[in-house]
PDB file of C-alpha atoms in Angstrom:
ATOM      1  CA  LYS A   1    -115.557  89.443 -81.732  1.00 78.00           C
ATOM      2  CA  PRO A   2    -116.855  91.826 -84.401  1.00 86.00           C
ATOM      3  CA  TYR A   3    -117.206  94.677 -81.896  1.00 87.00           C
ATOM      4  CA  ARG A   4    -115.054  96.145 -79.183  1.00 89.00           C
ATOM      5  CA  THR A   5    -116.552  98.231 -76.390  1.00 87.00           C
ATOM      6  CA  ILE A   6    -114.401 100.616 -74.418  1.00 89.00           C
ATOM      7  CA  ALA A   7    -115.434 102.602 -71.356  1.00 87.00           C
ATOM      8  CA  ILE A   8    -114.192 106.199 -71.397  1.00 89.00           C
ATOM      9  CA  PHE A   9    -113.797 108.009 -68.072  1.00 87.00           C
ATOM     10  CA  GLY A  10    -113.067 111.742 -67.879  1.00 85.00           C
ATOM     11  CA  LEU A  11    -111.773 112.485 -64.412  1.00 84.00           C
ATOM     12  CA  ASP A  12    -112.279 115.527 -62.209  1.00 78.00           C
ATOM     13  CA  ASN A  13    -108.973 115.079 -60.428  1.00 70.00           C
ATOM     14  CA  ARG A  14    -108.177 118.445 -58.916  1.00 71.00           C
ATOM     15  CA  GLU A  15    -106.214 116.645 -56.197  1.00 68.00           C
ATOM     16  CA  GLY A  16    -104.223 114.649 -58.773  1.00 69.00           C
ATOM     17  CA  LYS A  17    -105.968 111.310 -58.110  1.00 68.00           C
ATOM     18  CA  LYS A  18    -106.336 109.042 -61.136  1.00 71.00           C
ATOM     19  CA  GLU A  19    -107.978 106.016 -59.536  1.00 77.00           C
ATOM     20  CA  ALA A  20    -110.097 105.715 -56.389  1.00 78.00           C
ATOM     21  CA  GLY A  21    -110.831 109.176 -55.029  1.00 77.00           C
ATOM     22  CA  ALA A  22    -111.387 110.771 -58.458  1.00 77.00           C
ATOM     23  CA  LEU A  23    -114.930 111.395 -59.700  1.00 77.00           C
ATOM     24  CA  SER A  24    -115.604 110.406 -63.295  1.00 82.00           C
ATOM     25  CA  ASP A  25    -117.483 113.425 -64.644  1.00 80.00           C
ATOM     26  CA  VAL A  26    -117.523 111.957 -68.152  1.00 85.00           C
ATOM     27  CA  ILE A  27    -118.648 108.370 -68.652  1.00 87.00           C
ATOM     28  CA  MET A  28    -118.982 107.243 -72.245  1.00 87.00           C
ATOM     29  CA  LEU A  29    -119.026 103.943 -74.055  1.00 88.00           C
ATOM     30  CA  ALA A  30    -117.336 103.688 -77.449  1.00 88.00           C
ATOM     31  CA  SER A  31    -118.501 100.760 -79.556  1.00 88.00           C
ATOM     32  CA  MET A  32    -116.172  99.973 -82.452  1.00 90.00           C
ATOM     33  CA  ASN A  33    -117.183  97.805 -85.400  1.00 93.00           C
ATOM     34  CA  LYS A  34    -113.920  96.003 -86.215  1.00 93.00           C
ATOM     35  CA  ARG A  35    -115.040  95.196 -89.758  1.00 94.00           C
ATOM     36  CA  THR A  36    -116.111  98.699 -90.854  1.00 95.00           C
ATOM     37  CA  GLY A  37    -114.133 100.909 -88.458  1.00 91.00           C
ATOM     38  CA  GLU A  38    -117.341 102.706 -87.468  1.00 91.00           C
ATOM     39  CA  ILE A  39    -117.363 104.092 -83.918  1.00 90.00           C
ATOM     40  CA  LYS A  40    -120.526 104.911 -81.982  1.00 89.00           C
ATOM     41  CA  LEU A  41    -120.526 106.873 -78.741  1.00 87.00           C
ATOM     42  CA  CYS A  42    -123.081 106.936 -75.988  1.00 87.00           C
ATOM     43  CA  SER A  43    -122.992 108.712 -72.667  1.00 87.00           C
ATOM     44  CA  VAL A  44    -123.787 107.229 -69.293  1.00 85.00           C
ATOM     45  CA  TYR A  45    -125.233 109.988 -67.177  1.00 81.00           C
ATOM     46  CA  ARG A  46    -123.130 110.604 -64.114  1.00 75.00           C
ATOM     47  CA  ASP A  47    -126.298 110.860 -62.022  1.00 77.00           C
ATOM     48  CA  THR A  48    -127.558 107.416 -63.130  1.00 79.00           C
ATOM     49  CA  TYR A  49    -128.291 105.390 -60.031  1.00 80.00           C
ATOM     50  CA  ALA A  50    -126.973 101.831 -60.093  1.00 78.00           C
ATOM     51  CA  GLU A  51    -125.724  99.127 -57.775  1.00 79.00           C
ATOM     52  CA  ILE A  52    -122.065  99.912 -58.221  1.00 80.00           C
ATOM     53  CA  ASP A  53    -120.433  97.982 -55.399  1.00 78.00           C
ATOM     54  CA  GLY A  54    -122.377  94.724 -55.145  1.00 77.00           C
ATOM     55  CA  ASN A  55    -123.748  95.388 -51.657  1.00 80.00           C
ATOM     56  CA  GLY A  56    -127.330  96.083 -52.731  1.00 78.00           C
ATOM     57  CA  THR A  57    -127.208  99.854 -52.272  1.00 80.00           C
ATOM     58  CA  TYR A  58    -127.496 102.311 -55.125  1.00 82.00           C
ATOM     59  CA  HIS A  59    -125.188 105.227 -55.823  1.00 83.00           C
ATOM     60  CA  LYS A  60    -124.607 107.688 -58.639  1.00 84.00           C
ATOM     61  CA  MET A  61    -122.667 106.027 -61.461  1.00 82.00           C
ATOM     62  CA  ASN A  62    -119.801 108.548 -61.203  1.00 81.00           C
ATOM     63  CA  GLU A  63    -119.161 107.370 -57.621  1.00 86.00           C
ATOM     64  CA  ALA A  64    -118.089 103.912 -58.856  1.00 86.00           C
ATOM     65  CA  TYR A  65    -114.770 105.342 -60.033  1.00 81.00           C
ATOM     66  CA  PHE A  66    -114.423 107.341 -56.816  1.00 84.00           C
ATOM     67  CA  LEU A  67    -114.954 104.261 -54.631  1.00 86.00           C
ATOM     68  CA  GLY A  68    -112.810 101.749 -56.522  1.00 87.00           C
ATOM     69  CA  GLY A  69    -111.083 103.317 -59.504  1.00 86.00           C
ATOM     70  CA  HIS A  70    -111.383 101.975 -63.035  1.00 87.00           C
ATOM     71  CA  GLU A  71    -111.866  98.366 -61.891  1.00 87.00           C
ATOM     72  CA  GLN A  72    -115.041  99.115 -59.956  1.00 87.00           C
ATOM     73  CA  ALA A  73    -116.322 101.525 -62.636  1.00 84.00           C
ATOM     74  CA  VAL A  74    -115.883  98.929 -65.402  1.00 84.00           C
ATOM     75  CA  LYS A  75    -117.512  96.291 -63.194  1.00 84.00           C
ATOM     76  CA  ALA A  76    -120.463  98.633 -62.637  1.00 83.00           C
ATOM     77  CA  LEU A  77    -120.918  99.017 -66.401  1.00 80.00           C
ATOM     78  CA  GLU A  78    -120.417  95.281 -67.208  1.00 76.00           C
ATOM     79  CA  ARG A  79    -119.414  93.737 -70.518  1.00 59.00           C
ATOM     80  CA  ILE A  80    -116.653  96.230 -71.224  1.00 68.00           C
ATOM     81  CA  ASP A  81    -113.628  95.021 -73.183  1.00 71.00           C
ATOM     82  CA  ASP A  82    -111.298  97.780 -72.064  1.00 81.00           C
ATOM     83  CA  TYR A  83    -111.213 101.268 -70.617  1.00 79.00           C
ATOM     84  CA  VAL A  84    -109.384 104.573 -70.903  1.00 84.00           C
ATOM     85  CA  SER A  85    -109.218 107.320 -68.279  1.00 85.00           C
ATOM     86  CA  PHE A  86    -108.110 110.867 -68.935  1.00 86.00           C
ATOM     87  CA  THR A  87    -107.803 114.156 -67.108  1.00 85.00           C
ATOM     88  CA  TRP A  88    -108.921 117.655 -68.081  1.00 88.00           C
ATOM     89  CA  ALA A  89    -105.290 118.506 -68.862  1.00 90.00           C
ATOM     90  CA  ALA A  90    -104.896 115.514 -71.205  1.00 91.00           C
ATOM     91  CA  VAL A  91    -108.001 116.478 -73.186  1.00 92.00           C
ATOM     92  CA  ALA A  92    -106.953 120.138 -73.330  1.00 95.00           C
ATOM     93  CA  LYS A  93    -103.471 119.233 -74.580  1.00 96.00           C
ATOM     94  CA  GLY A  94    -104.890 116.819 -77.168  1.00 96.00           C
ATOM     95  CA  ILE A  95    -107.389 119.313 -78.574  1.00 97.00           C
ATOM     96  CA  SER A  96    -104.791 122.079 -78.634  1.00 97.00           C
ATOM     97  CA  ALA A  97    -102.377 119.740 -80.465  1.00 97.00           C
ATOM     98  CA  LEU A  98    -105.080 119.328 -83.128  1.00 97.00           C
ATOM     99  CA  GLY A  99    -105.305 123.116 -83.478  1.00 97.00           C
ATOM    100  CA  GLY A 100    -108.527 123.519 -81.481  1.00 97.00           C
ATOM    101  CA  VAL A 101    -112.145 123.059 -82.557  1.00 97.00           C
ATOM    102  CA  ASP A 102    -114.799 125.364 -83.996  1.00 97.00           C
ATOM    103  CA  LEU A 103    -118.254 125.432 -82.474  1.00 95.00           C
ATOM    104  CA  GLU A 104    -121.147 127.739 -81.860  1.00 96.00           C
ATOM    105  CA  LEU A 105    -121.931 128.903 -78.325  1.00 97.00           C
ATOM    106  CA  SER A 106    -125.484 129.758 -77.328  1.00 95.00           C
ATOM    107  CA  ASP A 107    -126.058 132.854 -75.212  1.00 96.00           C
ATOM    108  CA  ALA A 108    -126.530 130.663 -72.121  1.00 94.00           C
ATOM    109  CA  GLU A 109    -123.316 128.725 -72.799  1.00 96.00           C
ATOM    110  CA  PHE A 110    -121.396 131.974 -73.279  1.00 96.00           C
ATOM    111  CA  TYR A 111    -122.837 133.346 -70.021  1.00 94.00           C
ATOM    112  CA  TYR A 112    -121.204 130.477 -68.039  1.00 95.00           C
ATOM    113  CA  ILE A 113    -118.146 129.395 -70.023  1.00 97.00           C
ATOM    114  CA  ASN A 114    -115.627 132.029 -68.939  1.00 95.00           C
ATOM    115  CA  ALA A 115    -115.967 131.068 -65.261  1.00 93.00           C
ATOM    116  CA  PHE A 116    -115.351 127.445 -66.246  1.00 95.00           C
ATOM    117  CA  ILE A 117    -112.327 128.519 -68.319  1.00 97.00           C
ATOM    118  CA  THR A 118    -110.865 130.277 -65.265  1.00 96.00           C
ATOM    119  CA  GLU A 119    -111.405 127.201 -63.068  1.00 93.00           C
ATOM    120  CA  THR A 120    -109.982 124.818 -65.686  1.00 93.00           C
ATOM    121  CA  VAL A 121    -106.873 126.993 -66.121  1.00 95.00           C
ATOM    122  CA  GLN A 122    -106.383 127.035 -62.328  1.00 93.00           C
ATOM    123  CA  SER A 123    -106.857 123.246 -62.071  1.00 89.00           C
ATOM    124  CA  THR A 124    -104.561 122.297 -64.967  1.00 91.00           C
ATOM    125  CA  GLY A 125    -101.998 125.100 -65.015  1.00 93.00           C
ATOM    126  CA  ILE A 126    -102.504 125.395 -68.785  1.00 96.00           C
ATOM    127  CA  PRO A 127    -103.000 129.005 -69.928  1.00 97.00           C
ATOM    128  CA  SER A 128    -106.000 130.141 -71.951  1.00 98.00           C
ATOM    129  CA  VAL A 129    -108.158 133.236 -72.428  1.00 98.00           C
ATOM    130  CA  HIS A 130    -111.813 134.118 -71.989  1.00 98.00           C
ATOM    131  CA  LEU A 131    -114.074 134.019 -75.009  1.00 98.00           C
ATOM    132  CA  PRO A 132    -115.337 137.408 -76.276  1.00 97.00           C
ATOM    133  CA  HIS A 133    -118.842 136.508 -77.532  1.00 98.00           C
ATOM    134  CA  ALA A 134    -121.567 133.943 -78.122  1.00 97.00           C
ATOM    135  CA  GLY A 135    -121.943 132.466 -81.601  1.00 98.00           C
ATOM    136  CA  MET A 136    -119.193 130.810 -83.634  1.00 98.00           C
ATOM    137  CA  ASN A 137    -115.879 130.532 -81.773  1.00 98.00           C
ATOM    138  CA  HIS A 138    -112.560 128.764 -82.276  1.00 98.00           C
ATOM    139  CA  LEU A 139    -111.793 126.999 -78.987  1.00 98.00           C
ATOM    140  CA  ASP A 140    -108.388 125.949 -77.723  1.00 98.00           C
ATOM    141  CA  GLY A 141    -108.101 122.844 -75.543  1.00 97.00           C
ATOM    142  CA  ILE A 142    -108.909 124.549 -72.231  1.00 97.00           C
ATOM    143  CA  GLN A 143    -111.918 126.327 -73.727  1.00 98.00           C
ATOM    144  CA  ALA A 144    -113.189 123.066 -75.275  1.00 98.00           C
ATOM    145  CA  VAL A 145    -112.837 121.228 -71.951  1.00 95.00           C
ATOM    146  CA  SER A 146    -114.688 124.086 -70.240  1.00 96.00           C
ATOM    147  CA  TYR A 147    -117.477 123.837 -72.829  1.00 97.00           C
ATOM    148  CA  GLY A 148    -117.820 120.125 -72.065  1.00 93.00           C
ATOM    149  CA  ARG A 149    -117.996 120.844 -68.342  1.00 91.00           C
ATOM    150  CA  LEU A 150    -120.891 123.351 -68.584  1.00 93.00           C
ATOM    151  CA  ARG A 151    -123.779 122.140 -66.448  1.00 85.00           C
ATOM    152  CA  LEU A 152    -125.387 125.055 -64.638  1.00 83.00           C
ATOM    153  CA  MET A 153    -127.846 126.292 -67.260  1.00 87.00           C
ATOM    154  CA  ASP A 154    -129.544 123.075 -68.372  1.00 89.00           C
ATOM    155  CA  THR A 155    -129.539 119.306 -67.864  1.00 85.00           C
ATOM    156  CA  ASP A 156    -127.019 116.478 -67.716  1.00 83.00           C
ATOM    157  CA  PHE A 157    -128.516 115.349 -71.040  1.00 86.00           C
ATOM    158  CA  ASN A 158    -127.346 118.628 -72.635  1.00 91.00           C
ATOM    159  CA  ARG A 159    -124.007 118.440 -70.847  1.00 89.00           C
ATOM    160  CA  THR A 160    -123.264 114.974 -72.212  1.00 88.00           C
ATOM    161  CA  ALA A 161    -124.295 116.166 -75.691  1.00 91.00           C
ATOM    162  CA  ARG A 162    -121.665 118.923 -75.393  1.00 94.00           C
ATOM    163  CA  GLN A 163    -119.067 116.357 -74.318  1.00 90.00           C
ATOM    164  CA  ARG A 164    -119.871 114.108 -77.294  1.00 89.00           C
ATOM    165  CA  LYS A 165    -119.775 117.133 -79.600  1.00 94.00           C
ATOM    166  CA  VAL A 166    -116.266 118.099 -78.455  1.00 94.00           C
ATOM    167  CA  LEU A 167    -115.038 114.506 -78.776  1.00 89.00           C
ATOM    168  CA  SER A 168    -116.626 114.117 -82.222  1.00 90.00           C
ATOM    169  CA  LEU A 169    -115.085 117.397 -83.463  1.00 95.00           C
ATOM    170  CA  ALA A 170    -111.672 116.300 -82.180  1.00 93.00           C
ATOM    171  CA  MET A 171    -112.005 112.878 -83.801  1.00 88.00           C
ATOM    172  CA  GLU A 172    -113.038 114.453 -87.130  1.00 92.00           C
ATOM    173  CA  LYS A 173    -110.040 116.750 -86.984  1.00 92.00           C
ATOM    174  CA  ALA A 174    -107.653 113.917 -86.107  1.00 89.00           C
TER     175      ALA A 174
END
């Protein structure tokens, strides 16, 4: 096949669950062109309603992972060649290993991010610090994860754009 499609699940696993029982707060599809090496990302909104369990009832897409782990989530998406699941801690460690990422925070993003940093530190046990201002910032892994989690000031569309931005910056750096 000239393309490979991989489902990417970012898990909110505060209780340590990595399969059924963990909500997938990030759902992306990565389409790789095997000939050119080009990778395209698209987000599946966690609030997308779909028949995820084959019984004719509709649920939010992020509940597929919760109900049946990666197998049910991949089945809900269909035509996926493979999958990868990761936790907040894994993303934070990966971005920190790359030396962090630079991005500009809007005033609204800055207003919310420090509370998310505190929660992400508490959930992962990885230390970090609050950001001092809006505008251009250098984010460590915890701060970058917190940026991708922001959802209170706008829409899921904007949230998924932030997630893709963090992933794209990390991929560019790698």
